[in-house]
Amino acid sequence: FEKVYNGVVGKARAGGPAKYKIFQWAAGVAREYAKVSQDNFRRTGTASVPFGLEAKHKVADALVYKKLREAFGGRLRACVSGSVALAPEIGFFFAGAGIPILEGYGLTESSAASFLNPGEAFRTGTVGKPLPGTEVRIADDGEILLRGPGIMEGYHGLPDQTAEVLEADGWFHTGDIGELSPDGYLRITDRKKDLFKTSGGKYVAPTEIEGQFKALCPFTSNVMVIGADRNFCTALIALDEPAIQAWAAENGLAGKSYEEVISAPATVEMIEGHVTQLNQGLQRWQTIKKFRLLPRDLDVEHGELTPSLKLKRPVVEKEYTHLIEEMYAGAREA
């Protein structure tokens, strides 16, 4: 969905300034429409919106959303997304454009899906409510615990590993951190093992920051926030090659290779603008002080992503140790 969004943005940009401006306006309307309608449905059971917003939405639908839905086949009722968290702002865009994305959640140990957003009552940014028979609670440290008939009896032939995650009364420790709304909607905030503490003692949830950046910068394919035991956060950013090459062609870099494009000062300056925009919405200790653009995208073939496209952080850190050390060179540890 992120790559589809990046492609839509790139196509709108390639259509010229007027077309791109219309798209940006329509994208803003879609997000506002989705947020207001979902909030009203939560409070009243009716996905109503003010008349003015409804009117703008109809115009935007004729200009942008209808074409997008046609690209999905024209008869799509909803999509289901899992594996990794979808950036909420991208989810709101699709929802407002008439392509609801129903996020779900589960693990191999829970026999796949344990949560799924329910039809009309879906809430972007959550993985929905537990499926029938599934119990959930949040531990004191924020970890999501599950219990029910779908939970495994244990890892085959591995009693010690089983004891680490499965309590005697059946509660399974998922390793994910989350929040549960009063009416049972679950929001995943990060992987427990991915949370890190800066040298100043502040906890940072990298996945949430990475998702925000993907929503802000349509040229991003993958991003990894770093900062464990450091006195500030940095990021490694891999760009979506088709998207950035389309931008390059419009900004004096036509015919350049991907490596040449990401090394160009204009590209670095453009990405820096998106990083600055990201930082404006973060706490001081979360802000990205430095970043480096990677020479290629992260992928499964190089072992940097799992088959379900989750980041293998230790692998990426080892592969690009030189870039990380470069960003922290001379930094005073707090």
CSV table of C-alpha atoms in Angstrom, one decimal:
chain,number,residue,atom,x,y,z
A,1,PHE,CA,0.0,0.0,0.0
A,2,GLU,CA,2.9,2.3,0.7
A,3,LYS,CA,4.4,1.6,-2.7
A,4,VAL,CA,1.0,2.2,-4.4
A,5,TYR,CA,0.6,5.5,-2.6
A,6,ASN,CA,4.2,6.5,-3.7
A,7,GLY,CA,3.2,5.6,-7.2
A,8,VAL,CA,0.1,7.7,-7.1
A,9,VAL,CA,2.0,10.7,-5.8
A,10,GLY,CA,4.6,10.2,-8.4
A,11,LYS,CA,2.1,10.0,-11.2
A,12,ALA,CA,0.3,13.2,-9.9
A,13,ARG,CA,3.6,15.0,-9.7
A,14,ALA,CA,4.5,13.9,-13.3
A,15,GLY,CA,1.2,15.4,-14.5
A,16,GLY,CA,2.5,18.9,-13.8
A,17,PRO,CA,2.1,21.5,-11.0
A,18,ALA,CA,-1.6,22.0,-11.5
A,19,LYS,CA,-2.4,18.3,-11.4
A,20,TYR,CA,-0.1,17.8,-8.4
A,21,LYS,CA,-1.8,20.6,-6.5
A,22,ILE,CA,-5.2,19.1,-7.1
A,23,PHE,CA,-3.9,15.8,-5.9
A,24,GLN,CA,-2.5,17.3,-2.7
A,25,TRP,CA,-5.8,19.0,-2.0
A,26,ALA,CA,-7.7,15.8,-2.7
A,27,ALA,CA,-5.4,13.8,-0.4
A,28,GLY,CA,-6.0,16.3,2.4
A,29,VAL,CA,-9.7,16.0,1.9
A,30,ALA,CA,-9.6,12.2,1.9
A,31,ARG,CA,-7.7,12.2,5.2
A,32,GLU,CA,-10.0,14.7,6.9
A,33,TYR,CA,-13.1,12.8,5.6
A,34,ALA,CA,-11.9,9.5,6.9
A,35,LYS,CA,-10.9,10.9,10.3
A,36,VAL,CA,-14.2,12.7,10.8
A,37,SER,CA,-16.4,9.9,9.5
A,38,GLN,CA,-14.7,7.2,11.6
A,39,ASP,CA,-14.8,9.4,14.7
A,40,ASN,CA,-18.5,10.1,14.2
A,41,PHE,CA,-19.2,6.4,13.6
A,42,ARG,CA,-17.4,5.6,16.8
A,43,ARG,CA,-19.5,8.1,18.8
A,44,THR,CA,-22.9,7.8,17.1
A,45,GLY,CA,-22.9,4.7,14.9
A,46,THR,CA,-23.3,6.9,11.8
A,47,ALA,CA,-20.4,7.8,9.5
A,48,SER,CA,-21.7,11.3,8.9
A,49,VAL,CA,-19.6,14.4,8.0
A,50,PRO,CA,-20.5,18.1,7.8
A,51,PHE,CA,-22.1,19.3,4.5
A,52,GLY,CA,-19.1,21.4,3.5
A,53,LEU,CA,-16.7,18.4,3.8
A,54,GLU,CA,-19.2,16.2,2.0
A,55,ALA,CA,-19.3,18.6,-0.9
A,56,LYS,CA,-15.5,18.8,-1.2
A,57,HIS,CA,-15.3,15.1,-1.0
A,58,LYS,CA,-17.6,14.7,-4.0
A,59,VAL,CA,-15.5,17.0,-6.1
A,60,ALA,CA,-12.3,15.2,-5.0
A,61,ASP,CA,-13.9,11.9,-5.8
A,62,ALA,CA,-14.7,12.9,-9.4
A,63,LEU,CA,-11.2,14.3,-9.9
A,64,VAL,CA,-9.0,11.8,-8.1
A,65,TYR,CA,-10.6,9.0,-6.0
A,66,LYS,CA,-12.7,7.4,-8.8
A,67,LYS,CA,-9.6,6.9,-11.0
A,68,LEU,CA,-7.8,5.3,-8.1
A,69,ARG,CA,-10.6,2.9,-7.3
A,70,GLU,CA,-10.7,2.0,-11.0
A,71,ALA,CA,-7.0,1.1,-10.9
A,72,PHE,CA,-8.0,-1.4,-8.1
A,73,GLY,CA,-10.6,-2.9,-10.5
A,74,GLY,CA,-13.5,-0.7,-9.7
A,75,ARG,CA,-15.5,-3.2,-7.5
A,76,LEU,CA,-13.2,-3.4,-4.5
A,77,ARG,CA,-15.1,-3.3,-1.1
A,78,ALA,CA,-12.1,-3.4,1.2
A,79,CYS,CA,-8.5,-4.6,1.5
A,80,VAL,CA,-6.9,-6.5,4.4
A,81,SER,CA,-3.4,-5.6,5.6
A,82,GLY,CA,-1.1,-7.3,8.1
A,83,SER,CA,2.5,-8.2,8.7
A,84,VAL,CA,3.8,-4.7,9.6
A,85,ALA,CA,2.0,-1.6,10.7
A,86,LEU,CA,0.5,0.7,8.0
A,87,ALA,CA,1.3,4.4,8.4
A,88,PRO,CA,-2.1,5.8,9.6
A,89,GLU,CA,-1.9,8.8,7.3
A,90,ILE,CA,-1.6,6.5,4.3
A,91,GLY,CA,-4.5,4.4,5.7
A,92,PHE,CA,-6.7,7.5,6.1
A,93,PHE,CA,-5.9,8.5,2.6
A,94,PHE,CA,-7.1,5.2,1.1
A,95,ALA,CA,-10.1,5.1,3.4
A,96,GLY,CA,-11.2,8.6,2.4
A,97,ALA,CA,-10.7,7.6,-1.3
A,98,GLY,CA,-13.2,4.7,-0.9
A,99,ILE,CA,-10.6,2.0,-0.4
A,100,PRO,CA,-10.9,0.9,3.2
A,101,ILE,CA,-7.9,-1.0,4.5
A,102,LEU,CA,-8.8,-3.4,7.3
A,103,GLU,CA,-5.7,-4.0,9.4
A,104,GLY,CA,-5.4,-7.3,11.3
A,105,TYR,CA,-3.0,-8.9,13.7
A,106,GLY,CA,-1.8,-12.3,14.6
A,107,LEU,CA,1.2,-14.6,14.9
A,108,THR,CA,2.2,-18.1,13.9
A,109,GLU,CA,1.8,-19.0,17.6
A,110,SER,CA,-1.8,-17.7,17.6
A,111,SER,CA,-2.8,-19.7,14.5
A,112,ALA,CA,-2.6,-16.6,12.3
A,113,ALA,CA,-5.2,-13.9,12.8
A,114,SER,CA,-6.3,-13.0,16.3
A,115,PHE,CA,-7.6,-9.5,15.5
A,116,LEU,CA,-9.3,-7.9,12.5
A,117,ASN,CA,-11.0,-4.6,11.9
A,118,PRO,CA,-14.8,-5.1,11.6
A,119,GLY,CA,-16.4,-3.9,8.3
A,120,GLU,CA,-18.0,-0.5,8.6
A,121,ALA,CA,-16.7,-0.1,12.1
A,122,PHE,CA,-13.1,-0.2,11.1
A,123,ARG,CA,-10.6,2.2,12.7
A,124,THR,CA,-7.5,3.3,10.8
A,125,GLY,CA,-4.4,3.0,13.0
A,126,THR,CA,-5.7,-0.1,14.9
A,127,VAL,CA,-5.8,-3.8,14.1
A,128,GLY,CA,-9.4,-4.0,15.2
A,129,LYS,CA,-11.1,-6.2,17.8
A,130,PRO,CA,-10.2,-9.8,18.9
A,131,LEU,CA,-11.8,-12.6,17.0
A,132,PRO,CA,-14.3,-14.7,18.9
A,133,GLY,CA,-12.7,-16.8,21.6
A,134,THR,CA,-9.6,-14.7,21.8
A,135,GLU,CA,-8.8,-13.0,25.1
A,136,VAL,CA,-6.4,-10.0,25.3
A,137,ARG,CA,-4.8,-8.0,28.1
A,138,ILE,CA,-1.9,-5.5,28.3
A,139,ALA,CA,0.9,-6.3,30.7
A,140,ASP,CA,2.4,-3.6,33.0
A,141,ASP,CA,5.2,-3.1,30.6
A,142,GLY,CA,2.8,-2.6,27.7
A,143,GLU,CA,3.2,-6.1,26.1
A,144,ILE,CA,0.2,-7.6,24.5
A,145,LEU,CA,-0.8,-11.0,26.0
A,146,LEU,CA,-3.3,-13.4,24.3
A,147,ARG,CA,-5.2,-16.4,25.4
A,148,GLY,CA,-7.6,-18.7,23.6
A,149,PRO,CA,-8.1,-21.9,21.6
A,150,GLY,CA,-6.0,-20.5,18.8
A,151,ILE,CA,-2.9,-20.2,20.9
A,152,MET,CA,-0.2,-22.9,20.5
A,153,GLU,CA,0.4,-25.5,23.2
A,154,GLY,CA,4.1,-24.8,22.8
A,155,TYR,CA,7.1,-25.0,20.5
A,156,HIS,CA,7.7,-28.6,19.5
A,157,GLY,CA,10.5,-30.1,21.5
A,158,LEU,CA,11.5,-26.8,23.0
A,159,PRO,CA,10.2,-26.6,26.6
A,160,ASP,CA,12.6,-23.9,27.7
A,161,GLN,CA,11.6,-21.5,24.9
A,162,THR,CA,7.9,-22.4,25.5
A,163,ALA,CA,8.2,-21.4,29.1
A,164,GLU,CA,9.6,-18.0,28.1
A,165,VAL,CA,6.5,-17.0,26.3
A,166,LEU,CA,3.6,-19.2,27.6
A,167,GLU,CA,2.4,-18.9,31.1
A,168,ALA,CA,0.9,-21.8,33.0
A,169,ASP,CA,-2.6,-20.4,32.8
A,170,GLY,CA,-2.4,-20.0,29.0
A,171,TRP,CA,-1.4,-16.4,28.5
A,172,PHE,CA,0.9,-16.0,25.6
A,173,HIS,CA,3.5,-13.2,25.5
A,174,THR,CA,3.5,-11.8,22.0
A,175,GLY,CA,6.5,-9.6,22.2
A,176,ASP,CA,4.5,-6.7,20.8
A,177,ILE,CA,3.7,-3.5,22.6
A,178,GLY,CA,0.2,-2.1,22.3
A,179,GLU,CA,-2.7,-0.1,23.7
A,180,LEU,CA,-6.3,-1.3,24.1
A,181,SER,CA,-9.3,1.1,23.8
A,182,PRO,CA,-12.2,0.9,26.2
A,183,ASP,CA,-14.3,-0.8,23.6
A,184,GLY,CA,-11.7,-3.4,22.6
A,185,TYR,CA,-9.7,-2.0,19.6
A,186,LEU,CA,-6.0,-2.8,19.7
A,187,ARG,CA,-3.3,-0.5,18.5
A,188,ILE,CA,0.2,-1.9,18.0
A,189,THR,CA,2.9,0.6,18.9
A,190,ASP,CA,6.1,-1.4,18.5
A,191,ARG,CA,7.9,-4.6,18.9
A,192,LYS,CA,9.1,-5.0,22.5
A,193,LYS,CA,12.6,-5.9,21.3
A,194,ASP,CA,12.7,-2.9,19.0
A,195,LEU,CA,12.1,-0.3,21.7
A,196,PHE,CA,15.3,1.4,22.7
A,197,LYS,CA,16.5,3.8,25.3
A,198,THR,CA,18.7,6.7,24.5
A,199,SER,CA,21.8,7.5,26.6
A,200,GLY,CA,19.6,10.2,28.2
A,201,GLY,CA,17.2,7.5,29.5
A,202,LYS,CA,14.3,8.3,27.1
A,203,TYR,CA,12.5,5.4,25.5
A,204,VAL,CA,11.9,5.6,21.7
A,205,ALA,CA,9.5,3.5,19.6
A,206,PRO,CA,11.2,3.4,16.2
A,207,THR,CA,8.4,1.8,14.2
A,208,GLU,CA,6.0,4.6,15.0
A,209,ILE,CA,8.5,7.2,13.8
A,210,GLU,CA,9.3,5.2,10.7
A,211,GLY,CA,5.7,4.9,9.8
A,212,GLN,CA,5.2,8.7,10.2
A,213,PHE,CA,8.1,9.4,7.9
A,214,LYS,CA,6.8,7.0,5.2
A,215,ALA,CA,3.5,8.9,5.2
A,216,LEU,CA,5.3,12.3,4.9
A,217,CYS,CA,7.9,11.4,2.3
A,218,PRO,CA,6.4,9.6,-0.8
A,219,PHE,CA,9.9,8.7,-2.0
A,220,THR,CA,10.6,6.4,0.9
A,221,SER,CA,10.7,2.6,0.6
A,222,ASN,CA,12.3,1.7,3.9
A,223,VAL,CA,13.6,3.6,6.9
A,224,MET,CA,15.3,2.5,10.1
A,225,VAL,CA,15.6,4.8,13.1
A,226,ILE,CA,18.7,4.2,15.3
A,227,GLY,CA,19.6,5.6,18.7
A,228,ALA,CA,20.0,2.8,21.3
A,229,ASP,CA,22.4,4.0,24.0
A,230,ARG,CA,23.2,7.1,21.9
A,231,ASN,CA,22.5,10.7,22.8
A,232,PHE,CA,20.4,11.4,19.7
A,233,CYS,CA,18.5,9.5,17.0
A,234,THR,CA,19.5,9.1,13.4
A,235,ALA,CA,18.0,7.2,10.4
A,236,LEU,CA,19.0,5.1,7.5
A,237,ILE,CA,16.7,5.8,4.5
A,238,ALA,CA,16.2,3.7,1.4
A,239,LEU,CA,14.3,5.4,-1.4
A,240,ASP,CA,11.8,3.9,-3.8
A,241,GLU,CA,13.8,3.9,-7.1
A,242,PRO,CA,10.9,4.5,-9.6
A,243,ALA,CA,9.5,7.3,-7.4
A,244,ILE,CA,12.9,9.1,-6.9
A,245,GLN,CA,13.9,8.6,-10.5
A,246,ALA,CA,10.7,10.3,-11.6
A,247,TRP,CA,11.5,13.2,-9.3
A,248,ALA,CA,15.1,13.3,-10.5
A,249,ALA,CA,13.9,13.7,-14.1
A,250,GLU,CA,12.0,16.8,-13.2
A,251,ASN,CA,14.9,18.3,-11.1
A,252,GLY,CA,17.9,18.3,-13.4
A,253,LEU,CA,19.0,14.8,-12.8
A,254,ALA,CA,17.5,13.0,-15.8
A,255,GLY,CA,19.6,10.1,-17.0
A,256,LYS,CA,21.5,9.7,-13.7
A,257,SER,CA,21.8,6.3,-12.1
A,258,TYR,CA,20.1,5.7,-8.7
A,259,GLU,CA,23.4,6.0,-6.9
A,260,GLU,CA,24.1,9.3,-8.6
A,261,VAL,CA,20.6,10.6,-7.8
A,262,ILE,CA,20.8,9.8,-4.0
A,263,SER,CA,24.3,11.3,-3.9
A,264,ALA,CA,23.1,14.6,-5.5
A,265,PRO,CA,22.9,17.6,-3.1
A,266,ALA,CA,19.4,18.4,-4.4
A,267,THR,CA,18.2,15.0,-3.4
A,268,VAL,CA,19.7,15.1,0.1
A,269,GLU,CA,18.2,18.6,0.6
A,270,MET,CA,14.8,17.5,-0.5
A,271,ILE,CA,14.8,14.5,1.9
A,272,GLU,CA,16.1,16.7,4.7
A,273,GLY,CA,13.1,18.9,4.2
A,274,HIS,CA,10.9,15.9,4.9
A,275,VAL,CA,13.0,15.0,8.0
A,276,THR,CA,12.5,18.5,9.3
A,277,GLN,CA,8.8,18.2,8.8
A,278,LEU,CA,8.8,14.9,10.7
A,279,ASN,CA,10.8,16.4,13.6
A,280,GLN,CA,8.2,19.1,14.1
A,281,GLY,CA,5.7,16.5,15.3
A,282,LEU,CA,8.1,14.6,17.6
A,283,GLN,CA,9.3,15.0,21.1
A,284,ARG,CA,12.8,16.4,21.4
A,285,TRP,CA,14.5,13.1,22.2
A,286,GLN,CA,12.8,11.4,19.2
A,287,THR,CA,13.9,13.8,16.6
A,288,ILE,CA,16.2,12.7,13.8
A,289,LYS,CA,19.4,14.7,14.0
A,290,LYS,CA,21.2,13.1,11.1
A,291,PHE,CA,20.3,10.6,8.3
A,292,ARG,CA,22.0,8.8,5.4
A,293,LEU,CA,20.5,7.6,2.1
A,294,LEU,CA,21.3,4.0,1.4
A,295,PRO,CA,22.9,3.0,-2.0
A,296,ARG,CA,20.0,0.5,-2.7
A,297,ASP,CA,16.7,-0.6,-1.2
A,298,LEU,CA,16.6,-3.1,1.6
A,299,ASP,CA,15.3,-6.5,0.5
A,300,VAL,CA,14.7,-10.1,1.4
A,301,GLU,CA,17.5,-11.4,-0.9
A,302,HIS,CA,20.2,-9.6,1.1
A,303,GLY,CA,18.6,-10.8,4.4
A,304,GLU,CA,17.6,-7.3,5.5
A,305,LEU,CA,13.9,-8.0,5.4
A,306,THR,CA,11.9,-11.0,6.5
A,307,PRO,CA,9.6,-12.7,3.9
A,308,SER,CA,6.8,-10.6,5.4
A,309,LEU,CA,8.9,-7.5,4.9
A,310,LYS,CA,9.8,-6.7,8.5
A,311,LEU,CA,13.1,-5.1,9.1
A,312,LYS,CA,15.9,-7.3,10.4
A,313,ARG,CA,17.5,-4.4,12.4
A,314,PRO,CA,20.7,-6.2,13.5
A,315,VAL,CA,21.4,-7.2,9.9
A,316,VAL,CA,20.9,-3.7,8.6
A,317,GLU,CA,23.0,-2.2,11.4
A,318,LYS,CA,25.8,-4.6,10.6
A,319,GLU,CA,25.6,-4.0,6.9
A,320,TYR,CA,25.8,-0.2,7.2
A,321,THR,CA,27.9,0.1,10.4
A,322,HIS,CA,30.2,2.6,8.5
A,323,LEU,CA,27.3,5.0,7.8
A,324,ILE,CA,26.1,4.8,11.4
A,325,GLU,CA,29.5,5.4,12.8
A,326,GLU,CA,29.9,8.3,10.4
A,327,MET,CA,26.7,9.9,11.8
A,328,TYR,CA,27.8,9.6,15.4
A,329,ALA,CA,31.5,10.5,14.8
A,330,GLY,CA,32.5,13.1,17.4
A,331,ALA,CA,29.2,13.0,19.2
A,332,ARG,CA,29.4,13.5,22.9
A,333,GLU,CA,27.6,10.8,24.8
A,334,ALA,CA,25.2,12.2,27.4
